[in-house]
mmCIF file of C-alpha atoms in Angstrom:
data_model
loop_
_atom_site.group_PDB
_atom_site.id
_atom_site.type_symbol
_atom_site.label_atom_id
_atom_site.label_comp_id
_atom_site.label_asym_id
_atom_site.label_seq_id
_atom_site.Cartn_x
_atom_site.Cartn_y
_atom_site.Cartn_z
ATOM 1 C CA UNK A 1 13.273 17.975 -13.902
ATOM 2 C CA UNK A 2 10.258 18.128 -16.110
ATOM 3 C CA UNK A 3 7.725 15.388 -15.856
ATOM 4 C CA UNK A 4 7.291 15.343 -19.589
ATOM 5 C CA UNK A 5 8.919 12.782 -22.011
ATOM 6 C CA UNK A 6 12.343 13.584 -23.301
ATOM 7 C CA UNK A 7 12.570 16.166 -25.939
ATOM 8 C CA UNK A 8 15.082 14.132 -27.802
ATOM 9 C CA UNK A 9 12.231 11.829 -29.070
ATOM 10 C CA UNK A 10 13.953 8.711 -27.514
ATOM 11 C CA UNK A 11 11.346 5.989 -28.080
ATOM 12 C CA UNK A 12 13.501 3.394 -26.536
ATOM 13 C CA UNK A 13 11.993 1.248 -23.823
ATOM 14 C CA UNK A 14 12.431 2.744 -20.380
ATOM 15 C CA UNK A 15 11.864 1.846 -16.837
ATOM 16 C CA UNK A 16 9.009 3.273 -14.674
ATOM 17 C CA UNK A 17 9.077 2.918 -10.898
ATOM 18 C CA UNK A 18 6.217 3.052 -8.603
ATOM 19 C CA UNK A 19 8.386 4.664 -6.050
ATOM 20 C CA UNK A 20 6.290 5.257 -2.936
ATOM 21 C CA UNK A 21 7.003 1.896 -1.586
ATOM 22 C CA UNK A 22 9.972 0.796 -3.592
ATOM 23 C CA UNK A 23 12.862 -0.466 -1.492
ATOM 24 C CA UNK A 24 15.974 1.779 -1.415
ATOM 25 C CA UNK A 25 18.250 -1.136 -2.458
ATOM 26 C CA UNK A 26 16.203 -1.551 -5.686
ATOM 27 C CA UNK A 27 16.356 2.199 -6.396
ATOM 28 C CA UNK A 28 20.081 2.013 -6.206
ATOM 29 C CA UNK A 29 20.217 -0.902 -8.541
ATOM 30 C CA UNK A 30 18.126 1.019 -11.090
ATOM 31 C CA UNK A 31 20.258 4.259 -10.721
ATOM 32 C CA UNK A 32 23.444 2.277 -11.540
ATOM 33 C CA UNK A 33 21.763 0.420 -14.342
ATOM 34 C CA UNK A 34 20.595 3.781 -15.904
ATOM 35 C CA UNK A 35 24.162 4.828 -16.135
ATOM 36 C CA UNK A 36 25.864 1.652 -17.193
ATOM 37 C CA UNK A 37 23.396 0.313 -19.826
ATOM 38 C CA UNK A 38 22.069 3.137 -20.550
ATOM 39 C CA UNK A 39 18.359 3.247 -19.971
ATOM 40 C CA UNK A 40 15.910 5.915 -18.861
ATOM 41 C CA UNK A 41 14.556 5.434 -15.308
ATOM 42 C CA UNK A 42 11.563 7.413 -14.113
ATOM 43 C CA UNK A 43 10.368 7.314 -10.505
ATOM 44 C CA UNK A 44 6.856 8.352 -9.832
ATOM 45 C CA UNK A 45 5.621 9.189 -6.313
ATOM 46 C CA UNK A 46 3.427 11.415 -4.358
ATOM 47 C CA UNK A 47 6.344 12.710 -2.305
ATOM 48 C CA UNK A 48 9.571 14.414 -3.052
ATOM 49 C CA UNK A 49 12.249 11.942 -4.190
ATOM 50 C CA UNK A 50 15.941 12.399 -4.172
ATOM 51 C CA UNK A 51 17.555 11.131 -7.354
ATOM 52 C CA UNK A 52 21.198 11.209 -8.520
ATOM 53 C CA UNK A 53 22.273 13.901 -10.975
ATOM 54 C CA UNK A 54 21.826 12.057 -14.218
ATOM 55 C CA UNK A 55 20.446 12.702 -17.732
ATOM 56 C CA UNK A 56 18.896 9.230 -17.532
ATOM 57 C CA UNK A 57 17.169 9.349 -14.010
ATOM 58 C CA UNK A 58 14.212 11.542 -13.318
ATOM 59 C CA UNK A 59 11.381 11.816 -10.717
ATOM 60 C CA UNK A 60 7.829 12.938 -11.291
ATOM 61 C CA UNK A 61 6.035 13.994 -8.146
ATOM 62 C CA UNK A 62 2.196 13.604 -8.506
ATOM 63 C CA UNK A 63 -0.452 15.129 -6.121
ATOM 64 C CA UNK A 64 -1.402 13.008 -3.131
ATOM 65 C CA UNK A 65 -4.390 10.760 -3.573
ATOM 66 C CA UNK A 66 -5.333 7.144 -3.860
ATOM 67 C CA UNK A 67 -3.288 5.548 -6.596
ATOM 68 C CA UNK A 68 -2.274 8.838 -8.079
ATOM 69 C CA UNK A 69 1.177 7.535 -8.900
ATOM 70 C CA UNK A 70 -0.133 4.354 -10.374
ATOM 71 C CA UNK A 71 -2.560 6.303 -12.625
ATOM 72 C CA UNK A 72 0.415 8.486 -13.802
ATOM 73 C CA UNK A 73 2.515 5.504 -14.701
ATOM 74 C CA UNK A 74 -0.354 3.768 -16.443
ATOM 75 C CA UNK A 75 -0.967 6.996 -18.407
ATOM 76 C CA UNK A 76 2.550 7.240 -19.636
ATOM 77 C CA UNK A 77 3.696 3.735 -20.032
ATOM 78 C CA UNK A 78 4.305 2.245 -23.493
ATOM 79 C CA UNK A 79 4.527 -1.182 -25.063
ATOM 80 C CA UNK A 80 8.032 -2.537 -24.389
ATOM 81 C CA UNK A 81 8.553 -0.544 -21.063
ATOM 82 C CA UNK A 82 9.332 -2.128 -17.822
ATOM 83 C CA UNK A 83 7.306 -1.050 -14.581
ATOM 84 C CA UNK A 84 8.841 -1.779 -11.232
ATOM 85 C CA UNK A 85 5.943 -2.116 -8.698
ATOM 86 C CA UNK A 86 4.580 -4.149 -5.832
ATOM 87 C CA UNK A 87 1.031 -3.203 -6.868
ATOM 88 C CA UNK A 88 -0.623 -6.099 -8.628
ATOM 89 C CA UNK A 89 -3.563 -4.103 -10.178
ATOM 90 C CA UNK A 90 -1.005 -1.645 -11.608
ATOM 91 C CA UNK A 91 1.052 -4.575 -12.929
ATOM 92 C CA UNK A 92 -2.082 -5.847 -14.628
ATOM 93 C CA UNK A 93 -2.827 -2.481 -16.095
ATOM 94 C CA UNK A 94 0.568 -1.911 -17.613
ATOM 95 C CA UNK A 95 0.661 -5.456 -18.916
ATOM 96 C CA UNK A 96 -2.566 -4.884 -20.785
ATOM 97 C CA UNK A 97 -0.705 -2.008 -22.538
ATOM 98 C CA UNK A 98 2.101 -4.243 -23.694
ATOM 99 C CA UNK A 99 4.603 -3.422 -20.940
ATOM 100 C CA UNK A 100 6.118 -5.825 -18.334
ATOM 101 C CA UNK A 101 5.940 -5.561 -14.651
ATOM 102 C CA UNK A 102 8.820 -6.463 -12.284
ATOM 103 C CA UNK A 103 8.297 -6.913 -8.512
ATOM 104 C CA UNK A 104 11.046 -5.478 -6.351
ATOM 105 C CA UNK A 105 11.639 -9.021 -5.095
ATOM 106 C CA UNK A 106 12.490 -10.098 -8.700
ATOM 107 C CA UNK A 107 9.324 -11.673 -10.016
ATOM 108 C CA UNK A 108 8.591 -10.737 -13.543
ATOM 109 C CA UNK A 109 4.884 -10.381 -14.251
ATOM 110 C CA UNK A 110 3.785 -11.063 -17.757
ATOM 111 C CA UNK A 111 0.391 -11.644 -19.484
ATOM 112 C CA UNK A 112 0.827 -15.340 -18.834
ATOM 113 C CA UNK A 113 1.322 -14.882 -15.073
ATOM 114 C CA UNK A 114 -0.667 -11.777 -14.060
ATOM 115 C CA UNK A 115 -4.181 -13.296 -13.850
ATOM 116 C CA UNK A 116 -3.189 -15.797 -11.132
ATOM 117 C CA UNK A 117 -1.405 -13.032 -9.046
ATOM 118 C CA UNK A 118 -4.353 -10.762 -9.404
ATOM 119 C CA UNK A 119 -6.797 -13.546 -8.294
ATOM 120 C CA UNK A 120 -4.584 -14.333 -5.324
ATOM 121 C CA UNK A 121 -4.350 -10.578 -4.471
ATOM 122 C CA UNK A 122 -8.145 -10.085 -4.570
ATOM 123 C CA UNK A 123 -8.644 -13.400 -2.458
ATOM 124 C CA UNK A 124 -6.336 -12.020 0.178
ATOM 125 C CA UNK A 125 -7.968 -8.712 0.101
ATOM 126 C CA UNK A 126 -11.311 -10.236 0.697
ATOM 127 C CA UNK A 127 -9.886 -12.259 3.677
ATOM 128 C CA UNK A 128 -8.547 -9.007 5.140
ATOM 129 C CA UNK A 129 -11.915 -7.404 4.567
ATOM 130 C CA UNK A 130 -13.476 -10.153 6.638
ATOM 131 C CA UNK A 131 -11.020 -9.580 9.482
ATOM 132 C CA UNK A 132 -8.577 -12.453 8.852
ATOM 133 C CA UNK A 133 -5.087 -11.468 9.612
ATOM 134 C CA UNK A 134 -3.049 -12.587 6.378
ATOM 135 C CA UNK A 135 0.244 -11.172 7.661
ATOM 136 C CA UNK A 136 2.440 -8.766 5.885
ATOM 137 C CA UNK A 137 5.289 -9.212 3.496
ATOM 138 C CA UNK A 138 8.399 -10.654 4.759
ATOM 139 C CA UNK A 139 11.434 -8.180 5.310
ATOM 140 C CA UNK A 140 13.424 -7.290 2.269
ATOM 141 C CA UNK A 141 16.476 -9.535 2.189
ATOM 142 C CA UNK A 142 19.784 -9.624 0.291
ATOM 143 C CA UNK A 143 18.429 -12.589 -1.724
ATOM 144 C CA UNK A 144 15.518 -10.293 -2.762
ATOM 145 C CA UNK A 145 18.018 -7.768 -3.955
ATOM 146 C CA UNK A 146 19.834 -10.326 -6.047
ATOM 147 C CA UNK A 147 16.722 -11.738 -7.511
ATOM 148 C CA UNK A 148 15.692 -8.197 -8.587
ATOM 149 C CA UNK A 149 19.107 -7.518 -10.106
ATOM 150 C CA UNK A 150 19.096 -10.827 -11.971
ATOM 151 C CA UNK A 151 15.515 -10.147 -13.543
ATOM 152 C CA UNK A 152 16.475 -6.657 -14.465
ATOM 153 C CA UNK A 153 19.765 -7.849 -16.129
ATOM 154 C CA UNK A 154 17.679 -10.479 -18.144
ATOM 155 C CA UNK A 155 15.204 -7.742 -19.253
ATOM 156 C CA UNK A 156 18.135 -5.363 -20.315
ATOM 157 C CA UNK A 157 19.762 -8.338 -22.193
ATOM 158 C CA UNK A 158 16.517 -8.768 -24.208
ATOM 159 C CA UNK A 159 16.787 -5.189 -25.295
ATOM 160 C CA UNK A 160 20.171 -5.975 -26.632
ATOM 161 C CA UNK A 161 21.705 -3.926 -23.870
ATOM 162 C CA UNK A 162 23.708 -6.414 -21.784
ATOM 163 C CA UNK A 163 24.865 -5.123 -18.381
ATOM 164 C CA UNK A 164 28.615 -4.196 -18.295
#
């Protein structure tokens, strides 16, 4: 499918997914939401992505390279869109453009919350750079899946598109 915006001129808010590290259960939730609500979902990654046959779900494959998928999402996102990402700098960038960012574990980042998350991320990055083991993220659990689904449903409801 083409990586360009829909030819139908649909200016409705859509969902962008930083798909390189997005957990499979989150993608499945998004695929189902795309059909039942409806809302456009676009996955962006530097590798081939399998997506369901759908008019509302598409994938954009970008060339490999540091933050290439992030740059593509930042280039295309519009105010009112939702970006699903674990990447805090990308979340900050899309929020600055008027979009919202949702972590796959269900935490919604907004203009009011992103500065603190970015500061914490930078602090932990400095610690890792100094050789301190800060550990990695916990395993993705069913409660994370549920928290994501609940946050997504709240966003969809604000669009006037309650889940069915």
